Coordinates of C-alpha atoms in Angstrom, one line a residue:
Chain A
M12 CA -12.5 17.5 -22.4
T13 CA -15.0 15.2 -24.1
G14 CA -15.9 11.9 -22.5
L15 CA -14.1 9.9 -25.1
A16 CA -11.0 12.1 -24.9
L17 CA -11.0 11.6 -21.2
L18 CA -11.0 7.8 -21.4
E19 CA -8.5 7.8 -24.2
T20 CA -6.1 10.1 -22.3
G21 CA -6.4 8.1 -19.0
L22 CA -5.8 4.9 -20.8
L23 CA -2.9 6.2 -22.8
L24 CA -1.3 7.5 -19.6
G25 CA -1.7 4.1 -17.9
V26 CA -0.4 2.2 -20.9
F27 CA 2.6 4.6 -21.1
V28 CA 3.7 3.6 -17.6
L29 CA 2.8 -0.1 -18.1
L30 CA 5.0 -0.2 -21.2
A31 CA 7.8 1.3 -19.2
G32 CA 7.4 -1.6 -16.7
C33 CA 7.4 -4.1 -19.6
Y34 CA 10.6 -2.5 -20.9
G35 CA 12.2 -2.7 -17.4
V36 CA 11.2 -6.4 -16.9
L37 CA 12.3 -7.5 -20.3
Y38 CA 15.5 -5.5 -20.1
G39 CA 16.3 -7.3 -16.8
V40 CA 15.4 -10.7 -18.2
G41 CA 17.6 -10.0 -21.2
R42 CA 20.6 -9.1 -19.1
L43 CA 20.0 -12.1 -16.8
V44 CA 19.8 -14.8 -19.4
G45 CA 21.7 -13.1 -22.1
R46 CA 19.0 -13.6 -24.7
R47 CA 18.9 -11.1 -27.5
A48 CA 15.2 -11.8 -28.0
A49 CA 14.4 -10.5 -24.5
T50 CA 16.5 -7.4 -25.0
A51 CA 14.9 -6.8 -28.4
G52 CA 11.5 -7.2 -26.8
A53 CA 12.5 -4.7 -24.1
F54 CA 13.4 -2.1 -26.7
A55 CA 10.2 -2.9 -28.7
C56 CA 8.3 -2.1 -25.6
Y57 CA 10.2 1.1 -25.2
A58 CA 9.5 2.0 -28.9
L59 CA 5.8 1.4 -28.2
Q60 CA 6.1 3.6 -25.1
C61 CA 7.5 6.4 -27.4
A62 CA 4.6 5.8 -29.8
V63 CA 2.1 6.2 -26.9
A64 CA 3.9 9.3 -25.7
S65 CA 3.7 10.7 -29.2
A66 CA -0.1 10.0 -29.2
V67 CA -0.5 11.8 -25.9
V68 CA 1.5 14.8 -27.3
A69 CA -0.4 14.8 -30.6
R70 CA -4.0 13.9 -29.5
A71 CA -4.6 14.3 -25.7
P72 CA -6.3 17.5 -24.6
L73 CA -3.6 18.1 -21.9
A74 CA -1.9 21.5 -21.3
D75 CA 1.4 21.9 -23.1
F76 CA 3.3 21.7 -19.8
W77 CA 2.1 18.2 -19.2
K78 CA 2.8 17.2 -22.8
A79 CA 6.4 18.4 -22.4
F80 CA 6.6 16.6 -19.2
I81 CA 5.5 13.3 -20.8
A82 CA 8.0 13.8 -23.6
A83 CA 10.9 14.5 -21.2
S84 CA 10.0 11.6 -18.9
T85 CA 10.1 9.2 -21.8
L86 CA 13.8 9.8 -21.9
A87 CA 14.1 9.2 -18.1
Y88 CA 12.3 5.9 -18.5
L89 CA 14.8 4.9 -21.2
A90 CA 17.7 5.4 -18.7
I91 CA 16.3 3.9 -15.5
P92 CA 16.7 0.1 -16.3
P93 CA 20.3 0.3 -17.6
I94 CA 21.4 2.6 -14.8
T95 CA 19.7 0.5 -12.1
W96 CA 21.2 -2.7 -13.6
R97 CA 24.7 -1.3 -13.7
F98 CA 24.4 -0.1 -10.1
L99 CA 23.1 -3.4 -9.0
E100 CA 26.0 -5.2 -10.6
K101 CA 28.4 -2.8 -9.0
T102 CA 27.0 -3.1 -5.5
H103 CA 26.6 -6.9 -5.7
Chain B
M27 CA 13.1 -16.9 21.1
Y28 CA 13.1 -13.3 22.3
R29 CA 10.0 -12.0 24.1
S30 CA 9.9 -9.4 21.4
Q31 CA 9.5 -12.1 18.8
R32 CA 6.7 -13.7 20.8
L33 CA 5.0 -10.3 20.8
A34 CA 5.7 -10.1 17.0
L35 CA 3.8 -13.3 16.6
K36 CA 0.8 -11.9 18.4
Y37 CA 0.9 -8.7 16.3
L38 CA 1.1 -10.7 13.1
A39 CA -1.8 -13.0 14.2
A40 CA -3.9 -10.0 15.1
A41 CA -3.0 -8.4 11.7
I42 CA -4.1 -11.5 9.8
G43 CA -7.3 -11.5 11.9
F44 CA -8.1 -7.9 11.1
F45 CA -7.3 -8.6 7.5
G46 CA -10.2 -11.0 7.6
V47 CA -12.5 -8.3 9.2
M48 CA -11.4 -5.9 6.4
T49 CA -12.2 -8.5 3.8
L50 CA -15.7 -9.3 5.3
A51 CA -16.5 -5.6 5.6
G52 CA -15.3 -5.1 2.0
L53 CA -17.6 -7.8 0.8
M54 CA -20.5 -6.2 2.6
S55 CA -19.6 -2.8 1.1
A56 CA -19.5 -4.4 -2.4
Y57 CA -22.8 -6.1 -1.8
Y58 CA -24.6 -2.8 -0.9
Y59 CA -23.9 -1.6 -4.5
I60 CA -25.9 -4.5 -5.9
N61 CA -28.5 -4.7 -3.2
P62 CA -28.9 -1.2 -1.6
D63 CA -31.7 -2.6 0.8
F64 CA -29.2 -5.0 2.4
L65 CA -29.4 -4.6 6.3
F66 CA -31.6 -1.5 5.8
G67 CA -32.2 0.3 9.0
I68 CA -29.7 -2.0 10.8
L69 CA -26.2 -1.4 9.4
H70 CA -25.8 1.0 6.6
F71 CA -23.2 1.1 3.8
N72 CA -21.2 3.9 5.4
I73 CA -20.6 1.8 8.6
A74 CA -19.5 -1.2 6.5
K75 CA -17.2 1.0 4.5
T76 CA -15.8 2.7 7.6
L77 CA -15.0 -0.8 9.0
H78 CA -13.4 -1.8 5.7
I79 CA -11.0 1.1 5.4
D80 CA -10.2 1.5 9.1
T81 CA -9.3 -2.2 9.5
L82 CA -7.2 -1.8 6.4
V83 CA -5.1 0.8 8.2
I84 CA -5.1 -1.3 11.5
W85 CA -4.1 -4.6 10.0
L86 CA -1.2 -3.1 8.0
L87 CA 0.0 -1.1 11.0
M88 CA -0.1 -4.2 13.2
G89 CA 1.7 -6.1 10.5
F90 CA 4.5 -3.5 10.4
M91 CA 4.8 -3.4 14.1
G92 CA 4.9 -7.2 14.3
A93 CA 7.6 -7.3 11.6
I94 CA 9.7 -4.7 13.5
Y95 CA 9.3 -6.5 16.9
W96 CA 10.5 -9.6 15.2
F97 CA 13.6 -8.2 13.5
L98 CA 14.6 -5.7 16.2
P99 CA 16.3 -8.0 18.7
E100 CA 18.1 -9.9 15.9
E101 CA 19.2 -6.6 14.4
L102 CA 20.6 -5.2 17.6
G103 CA 21.5 -8.4 19.4
I104 CA 19.5 -7.7 22.6
E105 CA 16.0 -8.1 23.9
T106 CA 13.7 -5.1 23.1
V107 CA 13.8 -2.5 25.9
G108 CA 10.4 -1.9 27.5
I109 CA 9.0 -5.2 26.3
R110 CA 6.6 -5.4 29.2
A111 CA 5.1 -2.1 28.2
A112 CA 5.0 -3.2 24.6
E113 CA 3.0 -6.3 25.6
I114 CA 0.5 -4.3 27.5
M115 CA 0.2 -1.9 24.6
F116 CA -0.6 -4.8 22.3
Y117 CA -3.6 -5.8 24.4
L118 CA -4.6 -2.2 24.7
F119 CA -4.4 -1.8 20.9
C120 CA -6.6 -4.8 20.3
L121 CA -9.1 -3.8 22.9
V122 CA -9.3 -0.3 21.5
V123 CA -9.9 -1.6 17.9
L124 CA -12.6 -4.0 19.1
A125 CA -14.3 -1.3 21.2
V126 CA -14.3 1.2 18.3
A127 CA -15.6 -1.5 15.9
A128 CA -18.4 -2.2 18.4
I129 CA -19.2 1.5 18.7
F130 CA -19.4 1.8 15.0
V131 CA -21.7 -1.1 14.6
V132 CA -23.9 -0.5 17.6
V133 CA -23.9 3.3 18.2
Q134 CA -23.0 4.3 14.6
Y135 CA -23.5 8.1 14.9
G136 CA -22.6 10.8 17.3
G137 CA -23.5 14.4 17.3
S138 CA -21.3 17.0 15.6
D139 CA -20.2 18.3 19.0
N140 CA -17.2 17.6 21.1
A141 CA -18.9 14.7 23.0
G142 CA -19.6 12.9 19.7
M143 CA -16.1 13.3 18.5
W144 CA -14.5 12.2 21.8
L145 CA -16.8 9.2 22.3
V146 CA -18.4 8.0 19.1
N147 CA -17.0 9.0 15.7
Q148 CA -14.8 11.9 14.4
G149 CA -16.4 11.5 11.0
R150 CA -13.3 11.9 8.9
K151 CA -12.4 9.1 6.5
Y152 CA -9.7 6.7 7.8
V153 CA -9.6 8.5 11.1
E154 CA -13.2 8.0 12.2
A155 CA -12.0 6.5 15.5
P156 CA -13.2 8.7 18.4
R157 CA -10.6 10.8 20.1
W158 CA -10.3 8.6 23.2
A159 CA -9.3 5.8 20.8
A160 CA -7.0 8.0 18.8
A161 CA -5.3 9.0 22.1
C162 CA -4.7 5.3 22.9
I163 CA -3.2 4.8 19.5
V164 CA -0.8 7.7 20.1
L165 CA 0.2 6.0 23.4
V166 CA 0.8 2.7 21.5
M167 CA 3.0 4.5 19.0
L168 CA 4.9 6.3 21.7
V169 CA 5.7 3.1 23.5
F170 CA 6.7 1.5 20.1
S171 CA 9.0 4.5 19.5
Y172 CA 10.5 4.1 23.0
N173 CA 11.0 0.3 22.3
L174 CA 13.1 1.1 19.2
I175 CA 15.1 4.0 20.5
G176 CA 15.6 2.5 23.9
T177 CA 16.9 -0.7 22.4
A178 CA 19.3 1.1 20.1
I179 CA 20.6 3.1 23.0
R180 CA 21.0 0.1 25.3
A181 CA 22.7 -2.0 22.5
R182 CA 25.0 1.0 21.8
K183 CA 24.5 0.1 18.2
I184 CA 22.9 1.8 15.3
T185 CA 22.7 0.2 11.9
G186 CA 21.7 2.1 8.7
I187 CA 18.3 0.4 8.7
M188 CA 17.7 1.3 12.4
G189 CA 18.8 4.9 11.7
V190 CA 16.2 5.3 9.0
L191 CA 13.6 3.5 11.1
I192 CA 14.2 5.8 14.1
V193 CA 14.0 8.9 12.0
D194 CA 10.8 7.6 10.4
L195 CA 9.2 7.3 13.9
V196 CA 9.0 11.1 14.2
P197 CA 6.6 11.7 11.3
L198 CA 4.8 8.4 12.1
V199 CA 3.8 9.7 15.5
V200 CA 3.6 13.4 14.8
L201 CA 1.5 13.1 11.7
Y202 CA -1.0 11.0 13.5
L203 CA -1.7 14.0 15.8
D204 CA -3.5 15.4 12.8
A205 CA -6.3 13.0 13.7
F206 CA -7.4 15.3 16.6
P207 CA -8.2 18.8 15.4
A208 CA -11.5 19.6 13.7
F209 CA -11.5 22.9 11.8
R210 CA -14.8 24.6 10.9
N211 CA -13.4 25.5 7.5
M212 CA -13.7 22.4 5.3
S213 CA -10.8 23.4 3.1
V214 CA -8.5 23.9 6.1
D215 CA -9.7 20.7 7.6
L216 CA -9.0 18.7 4.4
F217 CA -5.7 20.4 3.9
W218 CA -4.3 19.0 7.2
W219 CA -6.2 15.8 7.0
W220 CA -4.3 14.9 3.9
W221 CA -1.1 15.5 5.7
L222 CA -2.1 12.5 7.8
V223 CA -3.6 10.3 5.1
H224 CA -1.2 11.0 2.3
L225 CA 2.1 11.5 4.2
W226 CA 1.5 8.4 6.3
V227 CA 0.7 6.3 3.3
E228 CA 3.0 7.7 0.6
A229 CA 5.9 8.8 2.8
T230 CA 6.1 7.4 6.3
W231 CA 4.7 4.0 5.6
E232 CA 6.8 3.7 2.4
V233 CA 9.9 4.2 4.5
L234 CA 8.7 1.7 7.1
I235 CA 8.0 -1.0 4.6
G236 CA 11.3 -0.2 2.9
C237 CA 13.1 -0.9 6.2
I238 CA 11.1 -4.1 6.8
M239 CA 11.8 -5.3 3.3
A240 CA 15.5 -4.6 3.7
L241 CA 15.5 -6.7 6.9
A242 CA 13.4 -9.4 5.2
L243 CA 15.8 -9.5 2.2
M244 CA 18.8 -10.1 4.5
S245 CA 16.9 -12.9 6.3
L246 CA 15.3 -14.5 3.2
L247 CA 18.1 -14.3 0.6
G248 CA 21.1 -13.5 2.7
T249 CA 21.6 -10.3 0.8
S250 CA 24.5 -8.3 2.3
R251 CA 23.8 -5.4 4.7
R252 CA 25.9 -3.0 2.6
I253 CA 23.7 -3.7 -0.5
V254 CA 20.3 -3.4 1.2
E255 CA 21.3 -0.3 3.1
T256 CA 22.6 1.4 0.0
W257 CA 19.4 0.6 -1.8
L258 CA 17.3 1.6 1.2
Y259 CA 18.9 5.1 1.2
I260 CA 18.4 5.5 -2.6
E261 CA 14.9 4.3 -2.6
V262 CA 13.9 6.2 0.4
A263 CA 15.3 9.4 -1.1
L264 CA 13.5 8.9 -4.4
V265 CA 10.2 7.9 -2.8
L266 CA 10.3 10.8 -0.4
G267 CA 11.5 13.2 -3.1
T268 CA 8.5 12.4 -5.2
G269 CA 6.0 11.4 -2.5
I270 CA 6.1 14.4 -0.1
L271 CA 5.1 17.1 -2.7
G272 CA 3.0 14.4 -4.5
L273 CA 0.7 15.3 -1.6
G274 CA -0.4 18.1 -3.9
H275 CA -2.5 15.8 -6.0
H276 CA -5.0 15.7 -3.2
Y277 CA -5.1 19.5 -3.1
F278 CA -6.5 19.9 -6.6
W279 CA -10.2 20.3 -5.8
I280 CA -10.5 21.2 -2.1
G281 CA -10.2 25.0 -2.3
T282 CA -6.5 25.4 -2.1
P283 CA -4.6 27.8 -4.4
Q284 CA -4.1 27.0 -8.1
Y285 CA -0.4 26.4 -7.8
W286 CA -1.1 23.0 -6.2
L287 CA -2.3 21.8 -9.7
A288 CA 1.2 22.2 -11.0
I289 CA 3.1 21.1 -7.9
G290 CA 0.9 18.1 -7.2
G291 CA 0.7 16.9 -10.8
F292 CA 4.5 17.4 -11.4
F293 CA 5.8 15.5 -8.3
S294 CA 3.2 12.7 -8.4
A295 CA 3.9 12.1 -12.1
F296 CA 7.5 11.3 -11.0
E297 CA 6.3 8.7 -8.6
P298 CA 6.4 5.7 -11.0
L299 CA 10.1 6.3 -11.7
P300 CA 11.6 4.9 -8.4
L301 CA 8.9 2.1 -8.6
L302 CA 10.4 1.1 -12.0
G303 CA 13.8 0.9 -10.4
M304 CA 12.3 -1.4 -7.7
V305 CA 10.9 -3.7 -10.4
V306 CA 14.3 -4.0 -12.1
H307 CA 15.8 -4.7 -8.7
A308 CA 13.3 -7.5 -8.1
I309 CA 14.1 -9.1 -11.5
Y310 CA 17.8 -8.9 -10.5
D311 CA 17.2 -10.6 -7.2
A312 CA 14.9 -13.2 -8.6
G313 CA 17.4 -14.0 -11.4
T314 CA 20.5 -14.2 -9.3
H315 CA 18.8 -16.6 -6.9
H316 CA 17.3 -18.6 -9.9
M317 CA 13.9 -18.3 -8.1
K318 CA 15.3 -20.7 -5.6
T319 CA 14.9 -20.1 -1.9
S320 CA 14.0 -22.1 1.2
N321 CA 10.8 -20.1 1.6
R322 CA 9.0 -19.8 -1.7
P323 CA 5.8 -18.2 -0.3
A324 CA 7.8 -15.4 1.3
F325 CA 9.8 -14.9 -1.9
Y326 CA 6.8 -14.9 -4.2
W327 CA 4.9 -12.4 -2.0
M328 CA 8.0 -10.2 -1.9
L329 CA 8.0 -10.2 -5.8
A330 CA 4.3 -9.5 -5.8
E331 CA 5.1 -6.5 -3.6
A332 CA 7.5 -5.0 -6.2
F333 CA 5.2 -5.6 -9.2
G334 CA 2.0 -4.7 -7.3
N335 CA 3.5 -1.5 -6.1
F336 CA 4.6 -0.5 -9.6
I337 CA 1.3 -1.5 -11.3
G338 CA -1.1 -0.4 -8.5
G339 CA 0.7 2.8 -7.5
G340 CA 2.6 3.6 -10.8
V341 CA 0.3 2.6 -13.7
W342 CA -3.1 3.0 -12.0
G343 CA -1.9 6.2 -10.2
F344 CA -0.5 7.8 -13.4
M345 CA -3.8 7.4 -15.2
I346 CA -5.5 9.8 -12.8
T347 CA -2.7 12.0 -11.4
L348 CA -2.6 14.8 -14.0
P349 CA -5.1 17.6 -13.1
Q350 CA -7.1 17.5 -16.4
V351 CA -7.9 13.8 -16.0
N352 CA -8.2 14.0 -12.2
L353 CA -10.9 16.6 -12.6
Y354 CA -13.2 13.9 -13.9
A355 CA -11.8 10.8 -12.2
H356 CA -11.5 11.8 -8.5
G357 CA -14.0 10.3 -6.1
T358 CA -15.2 7.7 -8.7
Q359 CA -14.6 4.0 -8.6
W360 CA -11.6 4.7 -10.8
T361 CA -9.9 6.2 -7.8
A362 CA -11.1 3.3 -5.6
S363 CA -9.5 0.9 -8.2
H364 CA -6.2 2.7 -7.8
G365 CA -6.4 2.7 -4.0
H366 CA -7.1 -1.1 -3.8
F367 CA -4.3 -2.0 -6.1
A368 CA -1.7 0.4 -4.6
F369 CA -2.4 -0.6 -1.0
W370 CA -2.3 -4.3 -1.9
G371 CA 1.0 -4.0 -3.8
A372 CA 2.8 -1.5 -1.6
Y373 CA 2.0 -3.0 1.8
A374 CA -0.2 -6.0 2.1
C375 CA 2.0 -8.3 0.0
G376 CA 5.0 -7.3 2.2
V377 CA 3.3 -8.1 5.5
I378 CA 2.2 -11.5 4.2
S379 CA 5.8 -12.1 3.1
V380 CA 7.1 -11.3 6.5
A381 CA 4.5 -13.6 8.1
Y382 CA 5.8 -16.5 6.1
L383 CA 9.4 -15.7 7.0
V384 CA 8.5 -15.7 10.7
L385 CA 6.5 -18.9 10.5
Q386 CA 9.4 -20.7 8.9
R387 CA 11.7 -19.7 11.7
I388 CA 9.4 -20.5 14.6
R389 CA 8.4 -23.9 13.2
G390 CA 12.0 -24.7 12.5
A391 CA 11.3 -25.8 9.0
A392 CA 14.3 -26.3 6.7
S393 CA 12.1 -25.1 3.8
V394 CA 8.5 -24.2 3.4
D395 CA 6.5 -24.8 0.2
G396 CA 3.3 -26.8 -0.8
T397 CA 0.2 -26.2 -2.7
A398 CA -2.0 -24.3 -0.2
W399 CA 0.0 -21.1 -0.4
R400 CA -0.1 -21.2 -4.2
W401 CA -3.9 -21.4 -4.1
A402 CA -3.9 -18.5 -1.6
F403 CA -1.5 -16.5 -3.7
A404 CA -3.4 -17.1 -6.9
A405 CA -6.9 -16.5 -5.5
L406 CA -5.9 -13.3 -3.5
N407 CA -4.0 -11.8 -6.5
F408 CA -6.5 -12.8 -9.2
G409 CA -9.4 -11.7 -6.9
L410 CA -7.7 -8.4 -6.3
I411 CA -6.8 -7.9 -10.0
G412 CA -10.4 -8.8 -10.9
M413 CA -11.7 -6.3 -8.3
V414 CA -9.5 -3.4 -9.6
G415 CA -10.4 -4.2 -13.2
T416 CA -14.1 -4.2 -12.6
L417 CA -13.9 -1.1 -10.4
L418 CA -11.9 0.5 -13.2
V419 CA -14.7 -0.2 -15.7
S420 CA -17.3 1.2 -13.3
G421 CA -15.1 4.2 -12.7
F422 CA -14.8 4.8 -16.4
A423 CA -18.6 4.8 -16.6
Q424 CA -18.9 7.3 -13.8
A425 CA -16.2 9.6 -15.2
F426 CA -17.7 9.4 -18.7
I427 CA -21.4 9.6 -18.0
E428 CA -21.6 11.5 -14.7
R429 CA -18.7 13.9 -15.1
A430 CA -17.7 14.4 -18.7
V431 CA -21.1 14.1 -20.4
G432 CA -23.5 15.0 -17.6
G433 CA -21.5 17.8 -16.0
S434 CA -21.7 16.3 -12.4
T435 CA -25.4 17.1 -11.9
L436 CA -27.6 15.0 -9.7
E437 CA -29.4 13.6 -12.7
A438 CA -26.0 12.7 -14.3
F439 CA -25.0 11.0 -11.1
I440 CA -28.2 8.8 -11.2
N441 CA -27.7 8.1 -14.9
A442 CA -24.1 6.9 -14.2
Q443 CA -25.3 4.7 -11.2
E444 CA -27.9 3.1 -13.4
S445 CA -25.7 2.6 -16.4
A446 CA -25.1 -1.1 -17.4
W447 CA -21.4 -0.6 -17.4
F448 CA -21.5 0.6 -13.7
V449 CA -24.0 -2.0 -12.5
D450 CA -22.3 -4.9 -14.3
G451 CA -19.0 -3.7 -12.9
M452 CA -20.4 -3.8 -9.4
Y453 CA -21.7 -7.4 -9.8
A454 CA -18.4 -8.5 -11.3
R455 CA -16.5 -6.8 -8.4
F456 CA -18.5 -8.7 -5.9
A457 CA -17.8 -12.0 -7.6
C458 CA -14.1 -11.1 -7.6
G459 CA -14.4 -10.1 -4.0
L460 CA -15.6 -13.7 -3.2
I461 CA -12.6 -15.1 -5.0
F462 CA -10.4 -12.8 -2.9
A463 CA -12.2 -14.0 0.3
A464 CA -11.6 -17.6 -0.7
G465 CA -8.0 -16.7 -1.1
Y466 CA -8.0 -15.3 2.4
V467 CA -9.4 -18.6 3.8
A468 CA -6.7 -20.5 2.0
L469 CA -4.0 -18.1 3.3
V470 CA -5.2 -18.6 6.9
Y471 CA -5.2 -22.3 6.5
D472 CA -1.7 -22.2 5.0
L473 CA -0.4 -19.9 7.7
L474 CA -1.7 -22.3 10.4
T475 CA -0.2 -25.4 8.9
I476 CA 2.8 -24.5 6.7
G477 CA 6.1 -25.6 8.1
R478 CA 4.5 -28.3 10.3
R479 CA 4.5 -30.8 7.4
V480 CA 8.2 -30.8 6.6
P481 CA 11.3 -32.0 8.4
A482 CA 12.7 -29.6 11.0
R483 CA 16.1 -28.0 10.6
A484 CA 19.0 -30.0 11.6
A485 CA 20.3 -27.4 13.9
Q486 CA 18.8 -24.1 15.1
P487 CA 20.9 -21.2 16.2
A488 CA 20.5 -20.8 20.0
L489 CA 18.4 -17.8 20.9
P490 CA 17.8 -16.6 24.4

């Protein structure tokens, strides 16, 4: 791995999870206050997360196994906030 | 107030005191990077760093114990069993920590023989304490376990949180026994050493702080037991499910078989998922209470815990957890950046939150707020974020110049250390460390005074 590819890959992986956090926060805020803008922002973050995942798959010098893992976990990140929220509403 | 709760106060006070020692030793360690001649021949970098990381473990552990001694009698409705022994153990614990710190500062080095390891320094990161001190810590943990289990038996009551806590005592004590053996084969030694370091931090302690936060949530927000216990079970299952085999990310480069690359990378890459669930949970709790509570500092520190854990453990951890990246990043300031952020988010914020909860109760304040805690909150968090940001830049320089470009030669190491990115990062880290230290001073001031400046509660529930 070249030096630049290393930094690019590390940063992309960090931003990938950070965007998942932004998606979760905005999804929660959107559900709490009922504002469409927040929910739209949440899905915009998720779309960006997908774009970052695509960049990792296309550009990062990772083994295929890890690329497949990133792609699969993108779907898991999509599901976590709605499932968690539904469960929170049910238990409260 | 129960005797157990008076003991809790002592533990929390000692924890905050050792938090200060950790901060001072951290500042010293940071200063060595910009002035390597500092205290030359008197106190070297390695001793300051040892004090920094060992007091980190001690103040958090004392904070956890304080929190549990506080909540235990309320949870089970009776005084803690064996409280006299627990009080003696508190003084023993403090004496041992002070004696070990004095040995590290004055004696510093022992030989690589049994006498050195029993009396001076075991030489392994985080568990440098000599064996006599480690034996005393085992004794403290055994009495702590007796307190919990004995109280549950005498009360003839076992709640879900208590059940999880009692089960967690087993690995808490047993894994610490890993502090004793010293294998001649370094791979074998590191293999077992990581059981202690990783499984304490990313398994046993996670469960412990989960239980403490569950008790704190009931106390702070009045959340129902059914809800916190359901979430505790789910979150503990998820954290353990990913955290136990996540141990493998420490086995990448220590001479263990290659399959650990896949196991470690796979399970630790799952670790951000439950943390994201916790963030969503924090948003839900904050929203349903409209950010209103009688104890704003405790509430904000609890929120900081959820977000800090996700960003420090999840985001920063994921950057370096896959083997191809970790090959270049491990052992650089990039890793130190992750360690600082994750410890802060996962544990430190939680202990500070509990300290505020306890102070509100003992000072009988109807509500606690003010400006000092905001300054402390801002300075500690911005100082910490600044430190991890600057460490990250320095770590990038190391991974790039020393590892990826230079191929990890000695010359490449020197080049990285002299690089402007690394050097400037170290200066900026020290500056941010000063902001963090100022935040610590504000925190201590606030903890000493908060709740004394507002009207007392109209009526306090009678406690024995």
